[in-house]
Short mmCIF file of C-alpha atoms in Angstrom, two decimals:
data_model
loop_
_atom_site.label_atom_id
_atom_site.label_comp_id
_atom_site.label_asym_id
_atom_site.label_seq_id
_atom_site.Cartn_x
_atom_site.Cartn_y
_atom_site.Cartn_z
CA MET A 1 -11.72 6.52 1.71
CA ILE A 2 -12.45 5.29 -1.79
CA ARG A 3 -12.44 1.77 -3.17
CA TYR A 4 -11.37 0.97 -6.71
CA ARG A 5 -11.61 -2.26 -8.63
CA LEU A 6 -8.17 -2.70 -10.21
CA ILE A 7 -6.69 -4.97 -12.86
CA CYS A 8 -3.05 -5.84 -13.57
CA SER A 9 -1.45 -6.49 -16.95
CA GLN A 10 -1.94 -10.24 -16.33
CA ASP A 11 -5.75 -9.67 -16.08
CA HIS A 12 -5.97 -10.32 -12.32
CA GLU A 13 -8.72 -8.20 -10.77
CA PHE A 14 -8.68 -7.03 -7.15
CA ASP A 15 -10.07 -4.26 -4.95
CA ALA A 16 -7.98 -1.63 -3.20
CA TRP A 17 -8.78 1.24 -0.83
CA PHE A 18 -7.22 4.70 -1.05
CA ARG A 19 -7.52 7.88 1.00
CA ASP A 20 -8.78 9.70 -2.11
CA GLY A 21 -8.39 9.78 -5.89
CA ALA A 22 -5.13 11.73 -5.61
CA GLY A 23 -3.74 9.04 -3.30
CA TYR A 24 -4.56 6.42 -5.93
CA GLU A 25 -2.86 8.44 -8.68
CA ARG A 26 0.23 9.08 -6.53
CA GLN A 27 0.64 5.40 -5.58
CA ILE A 28 0.09 4.22 -9.17
CA LYS A 29 2.70 6.70 -10.44
CA ARG A 30 5.23 5.45 -7.86
CA GLN A 31 4.39 1.80 -8.66
CA GLN A 32 3.31 1.20 -5.07
CA VAL A 33 0.13 -0.65 -6.02
CA ILE A 34 0.95 -4.33 -6.43
CA CYS A 35 -1.28 -7.13 -7.71
CA PRO A 36 -1.83 -9.53 -4.79
CA HIS A 37 -2.02 -12.45 -7.22
CA CYS A 38 1.26 -12.05 -9.11
CA GLY A 39 3.12 -9.01 -7.76
CA ASP A 40 2.68 -7.02 -11.00
CA VAL A 41 2.94 -3.22 -10.61
CA ASP A 42 1.37 -2.48 -14.04
CA VAL A 43 -2.07 -1.81 -12.54
CA THR A 44 -5.04 0.26 -13.78
CA LYS A 45 -8.68 0.79 -12.80
CA ALA A 46 -11.05 -1.95 -13.95
CA VAL A 47 -14.66 -1.48 -15.02
CA MET A 48 -16.83 -1.38 -11.91
CA ALA A 49 -20.49 -2.23 -11.44
CA PRO A 50 -22.57 -1.67 -8.32
CA GLY A 51 -22.78 -4.68 -6.03
CA ILE A 52 -26.26 -6.04 -5.36
CA VAL A 53 -26.97 -8.62 -2.67
CA SER A 54 -29.40 -11.20 -4.01
CA SER A 55 -29.58 -13.99 -1.42
CA ALA A 56 -29.38 -14.82 2.27
CA GLY A 57 -26.12 -16.70 1.68
CA ALA A 58 -24.43 -13.54 0.48
CA ASP A 59 -23.13 -12.72 3.97
CA LYS A 60 -21.27 -16.04 4.25
CA PHE A 61 -19.88 -15.64 0.76
CA ALA A 62 -18.80 -12.07 1.50
CA GLU A 63 -17.06 -13.16 4.71
CA ALA A 64 -15.17 -15.96 2.94
CA LYS A 65 -14.24 -13.57 0.14
CA ALA A 66 -13.06 -10.98 2.68
CA HIS A 67 -10.78 -13.53 4.33
CA GLU A 68 -9.29 -14.48 0.96
CA VAL A 69 -8.81 -10.84 0.00
CA ALA A 70 -7.16 -10.13 3.38
CA ARG A 71 -4.79 -13.06 2.86
CA ARG A 72 -3.83 -11.79 -0.58
CA ILE A 73 -3.36 -8.24 0.67
CA LEU A 74 -1.07 -9.44 3.46
CA ALA A 75 0.94 -11.42 0.91
CA ALA A 76 1.26 -8.37 -1.37
CA VAL A 77 2.25 -6.13 1.54
CA GLY A 78 4.83 -8.73 2.55
CA LYS A 79 6.30 -8.66 -0.97
CA LEU A 80 6.38 -4.87 -0.90
CA ARG A 81 8.05 -4.85 2.53
CA ASP A 82 10.64 -7.41 1.34
CA ASN A 83 11.39 -5.24 -1.70
CA VAL A 84 11.76 -2.09 0.42
CA GLU A 85 14.06 -3.89 2.87
CA GLN A 86 16.23 -5.21 0.02
CA GLU A 87 16.38 -2.06 -2.11
CA CYS A 88 16.31 0.80 0.42
CA GLU A 89 18.51 1.99 3.26
CA TYR A 90 17.27 1.53 6.83
CA VAL A 91 17.62 4.82 8.74
CA GLY A 92 15.67 3.84 11.87
CA GLU A 93 14.25 6.62 14.02
CA GLN A 94 16.07 9.21 11.87
CA PHE A 95 13.52 8.66 9.07
CA ALA A 96 11.84 12.09 9.22
CA GLU A 97 15.17 13.93 9.48
CA GLU A 98 16.69 11.93 6.61
CA ALA A 99 13.57 12.30 4.42
CA ARG A 100 13.76 16.08 4.87
CA ALA A 101 17.48 16.12 4.01
CA ILE A 102 16.80 14.17 0.81
CA HIS A 103 13.78 16.32 -0.08
CA TYR A 104 15.68 19.59 0.34
CA GLY A 105 18.78 18.32 -1.47
CA ASP A 106 21.04 18.29 1.60
CA THR A 107 22.00 14.65 1.03
CA GLU A 108 21.98 12.15 -1.82
CA GLU A 109 18.64 11.01 -3.19
CA ARG A 110 17.97 7.36 -2.37
CA GLY A 111 15.27 5.06 -1.09
CA ILE A 112 15.03 4.93 2.69
CA PHE A 113 12.83 3.33 5.32
CA GLY A 114 12.56 3.58 9.07
CA GLU A 115 10.26 4.74 11.83
CA ALA A 116 8.46 8.04 12.37
CA THR A 117 6.00 9.20 15.00
CA ASP A 118 2.53 10.39 13.96
CA ASP A 119 3.65 13.99 14.59
CA GLU A 120 6.77 13.53 12.43
CA ALA A 121 4.68 11.99 9.64
CA ALA A 122 2.20 14.88 9.81
CA GLY A 123 5.10 17.33 9.56
CA LEU A 124 6.45 15.56 6.47
CA GLU A 125 3.00 15.71 4.86
CA ASP A 126 2.69 19.43 5.71
CA GLU A 127 6.02 20.05 3.96
CA GLY A 128 4.91 18.14 0.86
CA ILE A 129 7.46 15.37 1.38
CA GLU A 130 6.18 12.18 -0.25
CA PHE A 131 6.37 8.94 1.73
CA PHE A 132 4.07 6.07 2.57
CA ARG A 133 3.48 4.05 5.67
CA LEU A 134 4.20 0.38 5.46
CA PRO A 135 2.49 -1.77 8.08
CA GLY A 136 4.61 -4.06 10.21
CA ARG A 137 4.63 -7.78 9.74
CA PRO A 138 1.68 -9.52 11.41
CA GLN A 139 2.51 -11.29 14.65
CA ARG A 140 1.72 -15.00 14.68
CA ARG A 141 -0.51 -16.22 17.47
CA ASP A 142 -0.23 -19.74 18.83
CA ASN A 143 -3.87 -20.07 19.89
#
């Protein structure tokens, strides 16, 4: 995993994690990286400096910052999920089969979403079929 400091065209800075540099490039190219502050997809790498802890209160600050970042990430993922659900066709458990058909030109090219097992996802990756996993909506707890 690699972490990049990113900046959108509206000058909002945020951190994001990627599997590797190629994963970052692929997601940027497909406009899948979204600013958690404003939803902008015009995102690039920001200048990064090493982080240095300078006080005992840094842990509390880091924890509060982590909670805020998590909240913003969940909001951005929610926006992305809403966009996918509005713009793409739901194919349910036929996702892997339909993704292959689109990839190999057996059916019309279009945006789809649905479910796939880990084995099905691994098979798609092995075949070079591009897709990304979108986490489910968080479940609210009443406690």
